Amino acid sequence: MLTRNLVCAVLLAGTFYSTAGAALAQDASVKPHVPLQKTIGVVTPTAPVPSLFVLNSAGATLQNDKLTMTGVSANSIVFADRPVRSAGHVTTEQFIRQWDKDKDNFINDPPNATISVVETVRR
């Protein structure tokens, strides 16, 4: 009988000990949602970013080192990968106006270009 009472007392003390530790434990605090710091659609003025441009046209000729495009699209695509990732559109007229703006203009430093031709085959 004494052994039985002793076993019950030890079990009861163990139960109190384990539940007391659980009662003192705290749940991990849930951090509130923080909205994004940058608002989409708002332009932040920065220094000029080296960018690449895509100009589309209906036709083109290449003579010596001169590329002449015909039927050029009214809008051009502009994008940059590093240091700033950005992309957008600019009117081709605005893009052409910038060709001779600064000392790093296209006359003094002609741009590199790649030509991609998509031909529709009619059968």
Short mmCIF file of C-alpha atoms in Angstrom, two decimals:
data_model
loop_
_atom_site.label_atom_id
_atom_site.label_comp_id
_atom_site.label_asym_id
_atom_site.label_seq_id
_atom_site.Cartn_x
_atom_site.Cartn_y
_atom_site.Cartn_z
CA MET A 1 0.00 0.00 0.00
CA LEU A 2 2.86 2.34 0.82
CA THR A 3 4.45 1.59 -2.55
CA ARG A 4 1.19 2.30 -4.31
CA ASN A 5 0.80 5.66 -2.53
CA LEU A 6 4.42 6.52 -3.28
CA VAL A 7 4.00 5.71 -6.99
CA CYS A 8 0.80 7.83 -7.14
CA ALA A 9 2.55 10.72 -5.39
CA VAL A 10 5.50 10.58 -7.81
CA LEU A 11 3.16 10.45 -10.82
CA LEU A 12 1.10 13.32 -9.44
CA ALA A 13 4.22 15.41 -8.78
CA GLY A 14 5.52 14.65 -12.29
CA THR A 15 2.20 15.74 -13.80
CA PHE A 16 2.26 19.04 -11.88
CA TYR A 17 5.88 19.62 -12.83
CA SER A 18 5.31 19.03 -16.57
CA THR A 19 2.12 21.12 -16.75
CA ALA A 20 3.72 23.98 -14.79
CA GLY A 21 6.49 24.20 -17.39
CA ALA A 22 3.95 24.24 -20.20
CA ALA A 23 1.96 26.98 -18.50
CA LEU A 24 5.06 29.19 -18.18
CA ALA A 25 6.10 28.68 -21.82
CA GLN A 26 5.18 31.49 -24.17
CA ASP A 27 4.00 31.19 -27.72
CA ALA A 28 6.25 32.69 -30.37
CA SER A 29 5.00 36.17 -31.09
CA VAL A 30 3.42 36.56 -34.50
CA LYS A 31 4.94 39.48 -36.37
CA PRO A 32 2.38 41.75 -38.00
CA HIS A 33 2.34 41.97 -41.80
CA VAL A 34 4.48 44.86 -43.00
CA PRO A 35 3.33 46.31 -46.32
CA LEU A 36 5.87 46.71 -49.11
CA GLN A 37 8.02 49.78 -48.84
CA LYS A 38 7.73 50.64 -52.56
CA THR A 39 4.38 51.66 -53.93
CA ILE A 40 3.79 50.15 -57.35
CA GLY A 41 3.36 52.73 -60.08
CA VAL A 42 5.21 55.56 -58.33
CA VAL A 43 8.39 56.71 -60.04
CA THR A 44 11.34 57.41 -57.78
CA PRO A 45 13.78 59.85 -59.40
CA THR A 46 17.27 58.40 -59.72
CA ALA A 47 20.38 58.92 -61.78
CA PRO A 48 20.31 57.62 -65.37
CA VAL A 49 20.44 53.83 -65.61
CA PRO A 50 22.29 52.17 -68.51
CA SER A 51 19.48 50.61 -70.52
CA LEU A 52 18.78 48.56 -73.62
CA PHE A 53 16.13 49.44 -76.18
CA VAL A 54 14.02 47.47 -78.63
CA LEU A 55 12.85 49.24 -81.79
CA ASN A 56 10.48 47.42 -84.13
CA SER A 57 10.06 48.23 -87.81
CA ALA A 58 8.32 46.85 -90.89
CA GLY A 59 11.58 46.79 -92.87
CA ALA A 60 15.25 47.69 -92.83
CA THR A 61 18.33 47.93 -95.04
CA LEU A 62 21.96 47.62 -94.05
CA GLN A 63 24.62 49.31 -96.18
CA ASN A 64 28.19 49.35 -94.92
CA ASP A 65 27.85 50.36 -91.25
CA LYS A 66 24.51 52.13 -91.61
CA LEU A 67 21.18 50.56 -90.65
CA THR A 68 18.11 52.28 -92.07
CA MET A 69 14.76 51.19 -90.62
CA THR A 70 11.42 51.83 -92.34
CA GLY A 71 7.96 51.70 -90.84
CA VAL A 72 9.34 52.12 -87.32
CA SER A 73 6.89 51.49 -84.47
CA ALA A 74 5.69 54.57 -82.56
CA ASN A 75 6.75 53.02 -79.24
CA SER A 76 10.03 51.47 -78.14
CA ILE A 77 10.72 49.08 -75.29
CA VAL A 78 13.34 50.06 -72.71
CA PHE A 79 14.74 47.73 -70.04
CA ALA A 80 17.63 47.41 -67.63
CA ASP A 81 18.81 44.46 -65.59
CA ARG A 82 21.58 45.83 -63.41
CA PRO A 83 22.07 47.74 -61.20
CA VAL A 84 18.34 48.52 -61.33
CA ARG A 85 15.81 46.07 -62.71
CA SER A 86 13.27 48.03 -64.67
CA ALA A 87 11.29 47.89 -67.89
CA GLY A 88 8.85 50.08 -69.72
CA HIS A 89 7.98 51.92 -72.92
CA VAL A 90 9.03 55.22 -74.39
CA THR A 91 7.85 56.82 -77.58
CA THR A 92 10.33 56.30 -80.38
CA GLU A 93 10.32 60.07 -80.91
CA GLN A 94 11.46 60.64 -77.30
CA PHE A 95 14.14 57.98 -77.69
CA ILE A 96 15.50 59.55 -80.90
CA ARG A 97 15.63 63.00 -79.24
CA GLN A 98 18.12 61.60 -76.71
CA TRP A 99 20.57 60.36 -79.37
CA ASP A 100 22.63 63.55 -79.41
CA LYS A 101 21.93 65.01 -75.96
CA ASP A 102 25.14 64.55 -73.96
CA LYS A 103 28.83 63.96 -74.60
CA ASP A 104 28.05 60.21 -74.67
CA ASN A 105 25.85 60.63 -77.72
CA PHE A 106 25.43 58.17 -80.58
CA ILE A 107 27.54 60.29 -82.96
CA ASN A 108 30.58 60.13 -80.67
CA ASP A 109 29.86 56.61 -79.42
CA PRO A 110 27.63 54.67 -81.85
CA PRO A 111 25.49 52.05 -80.11
CA ASN A 112 25.78 48.32 -80.58
CA ALA A 113 22.82 46.67 -82.24
CA THR A 114 21.38 43.28 -82.92
CA ILE A 115 19.01 42.60 -85.77
CA SER A 116 16.23 40.05 -85.56
CA VAL A 117 14.23 39.25 -88.69
CA VAL A 118 10.86 37.56 -88.58
CA GLU A 119 9.64 36.56 -92.02
CA THR A 120 6.14 35.34 -92.69
CA VAL A 121 6.15 32.45 -95.14
CA ARG A 122 3.04 32.24 -97.30
CA ARG A 123 2.16 28.95 -98.94
#
